[in-house]
Short mmCIF file of C-alpha atoms and ligand atoms in Angstrom, two decimals:
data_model
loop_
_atom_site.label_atom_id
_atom_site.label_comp_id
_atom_site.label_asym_id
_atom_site.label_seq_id
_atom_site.Cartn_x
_atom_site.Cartn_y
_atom_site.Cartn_z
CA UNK A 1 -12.77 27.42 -0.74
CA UNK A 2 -9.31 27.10 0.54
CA UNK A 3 -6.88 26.94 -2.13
CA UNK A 4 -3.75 24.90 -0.93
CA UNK A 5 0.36 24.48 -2.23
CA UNK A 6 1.19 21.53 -0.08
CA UNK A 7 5.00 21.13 0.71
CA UNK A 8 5.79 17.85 2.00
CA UNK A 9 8.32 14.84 2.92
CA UNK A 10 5.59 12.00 2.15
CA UNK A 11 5.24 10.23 4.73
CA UNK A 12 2.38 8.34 6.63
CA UNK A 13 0.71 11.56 8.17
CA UNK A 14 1.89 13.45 5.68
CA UNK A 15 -0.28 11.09 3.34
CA UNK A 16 -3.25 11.18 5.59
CA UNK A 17 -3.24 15.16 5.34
CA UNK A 18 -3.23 14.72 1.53
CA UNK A 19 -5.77 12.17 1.40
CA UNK A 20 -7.97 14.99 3.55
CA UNK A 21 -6.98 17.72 1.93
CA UNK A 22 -8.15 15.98 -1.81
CA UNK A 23 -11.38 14.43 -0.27
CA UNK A 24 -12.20 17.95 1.85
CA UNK A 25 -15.21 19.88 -0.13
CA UNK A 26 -13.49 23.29 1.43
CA UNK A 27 -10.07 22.65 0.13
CA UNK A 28 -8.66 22.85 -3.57
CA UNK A 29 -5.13 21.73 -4.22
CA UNK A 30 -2.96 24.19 -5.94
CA UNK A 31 -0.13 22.16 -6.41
CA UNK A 32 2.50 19.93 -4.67
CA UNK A 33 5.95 20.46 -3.61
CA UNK A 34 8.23 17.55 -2.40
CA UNK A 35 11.12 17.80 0.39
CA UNK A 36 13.68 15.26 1.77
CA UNK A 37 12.42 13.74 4.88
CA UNK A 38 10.64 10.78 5.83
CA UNK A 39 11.65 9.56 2.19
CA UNK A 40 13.47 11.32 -0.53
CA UNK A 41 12.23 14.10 -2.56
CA UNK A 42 11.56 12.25 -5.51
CA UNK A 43 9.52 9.39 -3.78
CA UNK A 44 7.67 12.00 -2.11
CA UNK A 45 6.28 12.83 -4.95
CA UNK A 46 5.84 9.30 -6.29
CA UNK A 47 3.54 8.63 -2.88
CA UNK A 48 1.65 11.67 -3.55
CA UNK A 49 1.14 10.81 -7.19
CA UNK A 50 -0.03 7.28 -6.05
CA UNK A 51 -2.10 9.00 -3.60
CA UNK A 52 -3.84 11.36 -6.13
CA UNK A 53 -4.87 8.70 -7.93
CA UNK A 54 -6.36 6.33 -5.01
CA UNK A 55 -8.24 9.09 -4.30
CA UNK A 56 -10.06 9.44 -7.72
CA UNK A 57 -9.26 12.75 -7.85
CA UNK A 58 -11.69 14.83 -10.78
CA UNK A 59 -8.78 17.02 -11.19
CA UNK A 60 -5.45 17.48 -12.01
CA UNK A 61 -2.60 18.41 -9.47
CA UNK A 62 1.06 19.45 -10.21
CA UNK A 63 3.50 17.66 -8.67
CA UNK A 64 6.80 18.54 -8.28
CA UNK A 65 9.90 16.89 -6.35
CA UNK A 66 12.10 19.35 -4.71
CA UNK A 67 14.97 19.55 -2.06
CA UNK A 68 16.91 16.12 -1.71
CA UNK A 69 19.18 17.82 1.23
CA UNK A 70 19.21 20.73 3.16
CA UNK A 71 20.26 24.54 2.27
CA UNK A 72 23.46 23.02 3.94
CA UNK A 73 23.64 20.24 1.75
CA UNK A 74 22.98 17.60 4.68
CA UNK A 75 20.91 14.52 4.42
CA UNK A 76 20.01 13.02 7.36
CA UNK A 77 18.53 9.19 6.05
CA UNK A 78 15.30 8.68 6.11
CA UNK A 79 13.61 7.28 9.24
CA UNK A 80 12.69 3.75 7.55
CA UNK A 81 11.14 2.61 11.17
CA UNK A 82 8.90 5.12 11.44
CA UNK A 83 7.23 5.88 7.78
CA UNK A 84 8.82 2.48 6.32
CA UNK A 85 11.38 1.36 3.36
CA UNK A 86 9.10 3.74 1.06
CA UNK A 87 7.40 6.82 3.41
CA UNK A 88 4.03 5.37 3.08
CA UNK A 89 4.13 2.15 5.54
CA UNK A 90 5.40 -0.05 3.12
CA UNK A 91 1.92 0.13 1.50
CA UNK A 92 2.69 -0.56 -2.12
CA UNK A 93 -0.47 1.79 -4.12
CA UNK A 94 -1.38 1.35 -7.53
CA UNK A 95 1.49 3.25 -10.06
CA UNK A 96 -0.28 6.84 -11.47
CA UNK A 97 0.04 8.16 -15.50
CA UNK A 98 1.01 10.89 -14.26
CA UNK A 99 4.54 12.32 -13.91
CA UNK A 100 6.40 14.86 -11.68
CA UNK A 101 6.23 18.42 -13.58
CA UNK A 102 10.14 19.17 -14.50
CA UNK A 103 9.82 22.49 -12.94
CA UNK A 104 12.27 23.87 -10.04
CA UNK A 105 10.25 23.30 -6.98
CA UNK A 106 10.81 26.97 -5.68
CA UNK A 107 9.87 28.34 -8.99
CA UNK A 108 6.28 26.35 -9.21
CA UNK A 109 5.67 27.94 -5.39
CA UNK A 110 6.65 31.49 -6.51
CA UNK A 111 4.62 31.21 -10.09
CA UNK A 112 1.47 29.57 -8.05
CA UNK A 113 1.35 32.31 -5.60
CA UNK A 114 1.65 34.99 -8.29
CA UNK A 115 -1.29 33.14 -10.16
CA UNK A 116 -3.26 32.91 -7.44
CA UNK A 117 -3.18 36.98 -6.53
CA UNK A 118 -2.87 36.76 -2.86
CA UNK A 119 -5.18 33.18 -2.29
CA UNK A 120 -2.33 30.58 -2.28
CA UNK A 121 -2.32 29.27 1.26
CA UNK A 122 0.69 27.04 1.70
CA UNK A 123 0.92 24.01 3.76
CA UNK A 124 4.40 22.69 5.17
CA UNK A 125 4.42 19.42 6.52
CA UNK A 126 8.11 18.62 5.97
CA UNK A 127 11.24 20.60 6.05
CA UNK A 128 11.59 24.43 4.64
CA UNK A 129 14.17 23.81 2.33
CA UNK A 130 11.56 24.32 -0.77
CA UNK A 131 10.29 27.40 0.93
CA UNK A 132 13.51 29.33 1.90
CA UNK A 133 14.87 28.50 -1.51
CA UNK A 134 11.51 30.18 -3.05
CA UNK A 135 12.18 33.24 -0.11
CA UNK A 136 15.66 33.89 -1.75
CA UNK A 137 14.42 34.18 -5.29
CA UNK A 138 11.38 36.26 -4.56
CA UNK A 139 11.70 37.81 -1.54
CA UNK A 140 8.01 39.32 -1.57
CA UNK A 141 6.99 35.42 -1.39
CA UNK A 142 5.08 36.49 1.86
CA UNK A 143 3.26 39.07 0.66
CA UNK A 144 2.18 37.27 -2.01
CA UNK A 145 0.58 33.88 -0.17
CA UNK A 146 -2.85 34.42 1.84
CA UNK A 147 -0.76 32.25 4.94
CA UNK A 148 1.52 29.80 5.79
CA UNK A 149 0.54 26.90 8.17
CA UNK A 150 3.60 25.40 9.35
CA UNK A 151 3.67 21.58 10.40
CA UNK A 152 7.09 22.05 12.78
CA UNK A 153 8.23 23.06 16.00
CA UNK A 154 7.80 22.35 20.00
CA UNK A 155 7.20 25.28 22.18
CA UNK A 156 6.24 24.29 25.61
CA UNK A 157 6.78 20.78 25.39
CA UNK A 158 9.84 19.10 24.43
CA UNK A 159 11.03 18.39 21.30
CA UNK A 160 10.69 15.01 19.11
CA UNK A 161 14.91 14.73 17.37
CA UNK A 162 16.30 16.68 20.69
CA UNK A 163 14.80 17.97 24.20
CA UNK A 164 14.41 21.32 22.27
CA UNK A 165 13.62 20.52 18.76
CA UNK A 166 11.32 18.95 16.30
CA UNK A 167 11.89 16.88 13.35
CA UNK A 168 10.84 19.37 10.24
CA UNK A 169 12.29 22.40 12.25
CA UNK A 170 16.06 20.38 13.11
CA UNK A 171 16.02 19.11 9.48
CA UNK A 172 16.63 22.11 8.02
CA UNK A 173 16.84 24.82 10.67
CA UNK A 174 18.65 27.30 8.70
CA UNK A 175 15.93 27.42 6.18
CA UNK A 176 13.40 27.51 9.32
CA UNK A 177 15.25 30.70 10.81
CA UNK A 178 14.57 32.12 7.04
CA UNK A 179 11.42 30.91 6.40
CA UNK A 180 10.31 32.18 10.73
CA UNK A 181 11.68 35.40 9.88
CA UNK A 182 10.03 36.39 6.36
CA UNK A 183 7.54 38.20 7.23
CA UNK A 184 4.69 35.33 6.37
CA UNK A 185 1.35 35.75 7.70
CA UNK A 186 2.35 32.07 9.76
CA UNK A 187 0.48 30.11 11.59
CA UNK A 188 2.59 27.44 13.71
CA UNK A 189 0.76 23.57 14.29
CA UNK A 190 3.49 22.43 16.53
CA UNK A 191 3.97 19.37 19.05
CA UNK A 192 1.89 21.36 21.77
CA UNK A 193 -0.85 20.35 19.73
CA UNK A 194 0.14 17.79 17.52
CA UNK A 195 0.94 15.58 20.61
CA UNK A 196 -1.90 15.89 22.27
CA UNK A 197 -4.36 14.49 19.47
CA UNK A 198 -4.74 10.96 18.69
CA UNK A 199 -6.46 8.41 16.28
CA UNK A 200 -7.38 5.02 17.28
CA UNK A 201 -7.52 1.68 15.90
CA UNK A 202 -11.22 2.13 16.98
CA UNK A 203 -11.42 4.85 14.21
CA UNK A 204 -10.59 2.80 12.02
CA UNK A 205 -12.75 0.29 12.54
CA UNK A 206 -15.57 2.78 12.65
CA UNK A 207 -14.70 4.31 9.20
CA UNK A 208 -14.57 0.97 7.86
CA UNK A 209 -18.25 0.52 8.58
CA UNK A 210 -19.13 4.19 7.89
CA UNK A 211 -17.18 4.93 5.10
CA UNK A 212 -18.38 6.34 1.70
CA UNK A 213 -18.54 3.07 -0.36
CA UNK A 214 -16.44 5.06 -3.13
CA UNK A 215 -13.69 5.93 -0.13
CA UNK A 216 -13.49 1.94 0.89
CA UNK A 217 -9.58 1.73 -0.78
CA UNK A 218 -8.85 5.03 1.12
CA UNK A 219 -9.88 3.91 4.17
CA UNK A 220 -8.28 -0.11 3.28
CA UNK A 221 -4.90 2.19 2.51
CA UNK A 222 -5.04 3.84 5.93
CA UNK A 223 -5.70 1.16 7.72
CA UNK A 224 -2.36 -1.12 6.30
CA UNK A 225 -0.04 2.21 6.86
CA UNK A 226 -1.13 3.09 10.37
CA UNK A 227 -1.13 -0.22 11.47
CA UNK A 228 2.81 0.66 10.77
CA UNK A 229 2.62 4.16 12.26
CA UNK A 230 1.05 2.16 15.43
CA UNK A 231 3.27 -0.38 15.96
CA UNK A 232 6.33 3.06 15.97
CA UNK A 233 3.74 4.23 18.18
CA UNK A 234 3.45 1.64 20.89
CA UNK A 235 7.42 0.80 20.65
CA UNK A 236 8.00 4.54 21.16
CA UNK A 237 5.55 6.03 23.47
CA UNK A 238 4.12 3.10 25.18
CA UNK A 239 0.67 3.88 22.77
CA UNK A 240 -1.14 1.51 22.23
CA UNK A 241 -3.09 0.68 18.67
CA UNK A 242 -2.70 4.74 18.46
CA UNK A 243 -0.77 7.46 16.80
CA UNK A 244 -0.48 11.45 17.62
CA UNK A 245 -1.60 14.06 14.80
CA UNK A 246 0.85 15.96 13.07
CA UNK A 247 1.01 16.94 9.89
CA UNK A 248 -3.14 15.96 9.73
CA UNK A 249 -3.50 18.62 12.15
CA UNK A 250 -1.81 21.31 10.09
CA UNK A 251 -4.28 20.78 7.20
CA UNK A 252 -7.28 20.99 9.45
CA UNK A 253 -6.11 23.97 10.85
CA UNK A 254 -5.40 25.47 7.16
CA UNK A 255 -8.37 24.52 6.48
CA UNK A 256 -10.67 26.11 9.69
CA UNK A 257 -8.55 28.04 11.89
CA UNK A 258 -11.00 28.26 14.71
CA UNK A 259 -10.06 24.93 15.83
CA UNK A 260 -7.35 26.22 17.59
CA UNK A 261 -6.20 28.71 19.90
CA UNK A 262 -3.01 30.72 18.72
CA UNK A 263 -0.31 32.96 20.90
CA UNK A 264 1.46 35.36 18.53
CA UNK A 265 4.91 35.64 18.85
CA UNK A 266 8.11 36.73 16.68
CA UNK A 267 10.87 34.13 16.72
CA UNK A 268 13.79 32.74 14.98
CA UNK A 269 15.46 28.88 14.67
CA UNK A 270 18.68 28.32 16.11
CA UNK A 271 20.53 26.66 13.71
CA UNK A 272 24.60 27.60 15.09
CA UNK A 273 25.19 25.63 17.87
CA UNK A 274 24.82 21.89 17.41
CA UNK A 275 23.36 20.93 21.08
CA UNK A 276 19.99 23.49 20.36
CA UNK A 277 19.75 23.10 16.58
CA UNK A 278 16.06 23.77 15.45
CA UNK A 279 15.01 25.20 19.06
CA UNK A 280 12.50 27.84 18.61
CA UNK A 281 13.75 30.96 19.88
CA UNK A 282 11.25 33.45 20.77
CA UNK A 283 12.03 37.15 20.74
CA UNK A 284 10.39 39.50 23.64
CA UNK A 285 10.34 42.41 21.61
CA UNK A 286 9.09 43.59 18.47
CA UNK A 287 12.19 43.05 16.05
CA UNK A 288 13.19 45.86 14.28
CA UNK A 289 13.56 43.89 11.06
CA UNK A 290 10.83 45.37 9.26
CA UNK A 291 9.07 41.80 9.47
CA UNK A 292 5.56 42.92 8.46
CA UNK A 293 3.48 39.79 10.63
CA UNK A 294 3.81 38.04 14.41
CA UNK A 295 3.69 34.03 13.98
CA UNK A 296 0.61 32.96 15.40
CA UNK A 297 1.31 29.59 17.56
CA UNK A 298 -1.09 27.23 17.91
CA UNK A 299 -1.00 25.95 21.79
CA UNK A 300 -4.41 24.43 22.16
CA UNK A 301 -6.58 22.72 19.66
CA UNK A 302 -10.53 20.71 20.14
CA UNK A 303 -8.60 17.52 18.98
CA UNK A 304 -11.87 15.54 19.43
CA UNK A 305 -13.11 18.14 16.38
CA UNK A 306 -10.23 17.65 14.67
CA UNK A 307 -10.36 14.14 14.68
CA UNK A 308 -14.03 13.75 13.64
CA UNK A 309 -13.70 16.29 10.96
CA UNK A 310 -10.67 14.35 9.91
CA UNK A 311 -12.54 11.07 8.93
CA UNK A 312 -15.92 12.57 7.85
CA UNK A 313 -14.63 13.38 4.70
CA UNK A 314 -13.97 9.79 3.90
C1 LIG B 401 6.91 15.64 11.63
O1 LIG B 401 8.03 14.81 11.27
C2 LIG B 401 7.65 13.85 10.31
O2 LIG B 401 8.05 12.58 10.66
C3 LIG B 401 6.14 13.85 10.29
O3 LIG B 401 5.68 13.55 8.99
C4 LIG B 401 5.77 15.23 10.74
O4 LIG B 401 5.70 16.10 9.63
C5 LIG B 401 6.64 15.45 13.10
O5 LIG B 401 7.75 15.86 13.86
CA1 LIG B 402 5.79 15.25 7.40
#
């Protein structure tokens, strides 16, 4: 059983990684953590409560909204034409009992992991605001955590805000460079991989028929918010009825590493000079840092495995 802290900026993949992650038999959640992104921190963590509950989960989750900015105190709106007005497609879900906990959001990771006695795995799919924050107040965070998978980054490929730099990475790249150089046991789900796995309308339409009859509002959920994550899709890439894989992707991987294949390296963000802000920089040496682990980057996945696993659980 994997037992998961997710951190994200909810979000239409980010939503589809929860959904997996609740419906998933190998995967408890620990908790959630909230982060400025694709909406604001606090309706982050209203999605993810409305989420929760579509899901019928048998258990209860903390959730807790965290950074509205970044370490620098920068804001960058929220991309309304990709995730919609709300973060989840404009789908309006159902309104939950339940309320945010009023606990710091960098205090709940730090008090889960020391619960948890070295099982916490923790999921990023947004910025690393939360997570640098928690690094500053306990700075034997990465001892503490099992490993970090990491939704962020573009290696070999170019990048998704600039030719060198993704979205979750750029957003907050000074809590990146803090968070890359930690020490975590880290795994890195990146846009090598990210980009190069898809879903379909037509997998859609084949859940729809094969769905678990209890799952049908899941599946009617997904279908009305990537019909809005398609249509960025096709006016972006040229897709067409499709989407890539992110933050999905990272949650599989969490989950079952062996989907992927993994390069280690030890690297820092740039976060200095405007023009390369959130470009990974890899380092060809061992850094003398003390930094206990090398960051193992994902650069190939079985995306076909990934996807299928994705929707089976539904
Ligand atoms: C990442 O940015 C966000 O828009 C997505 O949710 C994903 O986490 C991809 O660059
Ligand atoms: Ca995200």
């Amino acid at each position: 059983m994997r037992r998961i802290l997710l951190d994200a900026d909810t979000g239409i993949d980010d939503s589809i990684a929860l959904l997996y992650a609740l419906k998933s038999k190998n995967i408890h959640l620990e908790g959630i953590t909230t982060c400025f992104g694709n909406s604001g921190a606090a309706q982050s963590a209203d999605n993810c409560l409305r989420l929760i509950k579509l899901a019928g989960c048998s258990y209860e989750i903390p959730v807790v909204a965290g950074a509205e900015c970044s370490l620098e105190g920068v804001y960058a709106s929220a991309p309304a034409h990709i995730h919609g007005d709300n973060g989840i497609g404009n789908v309006v879900l159902p309104e939950s009992g339940q309320k945010p906990l009023e606990e710091d959001a960098a205090d709940f990771i730090i008090r889960r992991a020391k619960e948890l006695e070295g099982e916490l795995i923790l999921v990023t799919t947004g910025r690393l605001t939360n997570l640098a924050k928690a690094l500053a107040k306990d700075p034997h965070l990465p001892r503490r955590v099992k490993r970090l998978v990491v939704m962020g980054g573009a290696l070999d490929v170019f990048g998704n805000v600039s030719p060198f730099a993704e979205a979750n990475i750029a957003g907050d790249a000074k809590a990146a460079d803090q968070v890359f150089r930690a020490g975590f046991p880290m795994t890195l789900v990146g846009l090598d991989v990210t980009m190069k796995t898809f879903i379909t309308r037509q997998n859609l339409e084949d859940l729809e028929k094969y769905c678990k009859e209890e799952n049908r509002p899941i599946v009617e959920y997904m279908k009305q918010a990537l019909s809005f994550y398609f249509e960025f899709h096709r006016k972006s890439m040229g897709l067409v009825e499709a989407s890539v894989v992110h933050d999905p992707l990272a949650m599989l991987i969490a989950e079952d590493a062996t989907l992927g294949e993994y390069r280690m390296i030890y690297a820092g963000v740039e976060y200095q000079a405007p023009a390369y802000e959130g470009m990974i920089v890899k380092e060809d040496t061992i850094p003398q840092d003390g930094r206990q682990e090398a960051i193992a980057a994902c650069i190939r996945v079985d995306s076909h495995k990934a996807v299928r696993r994705l929707f089976s659980v539904f």
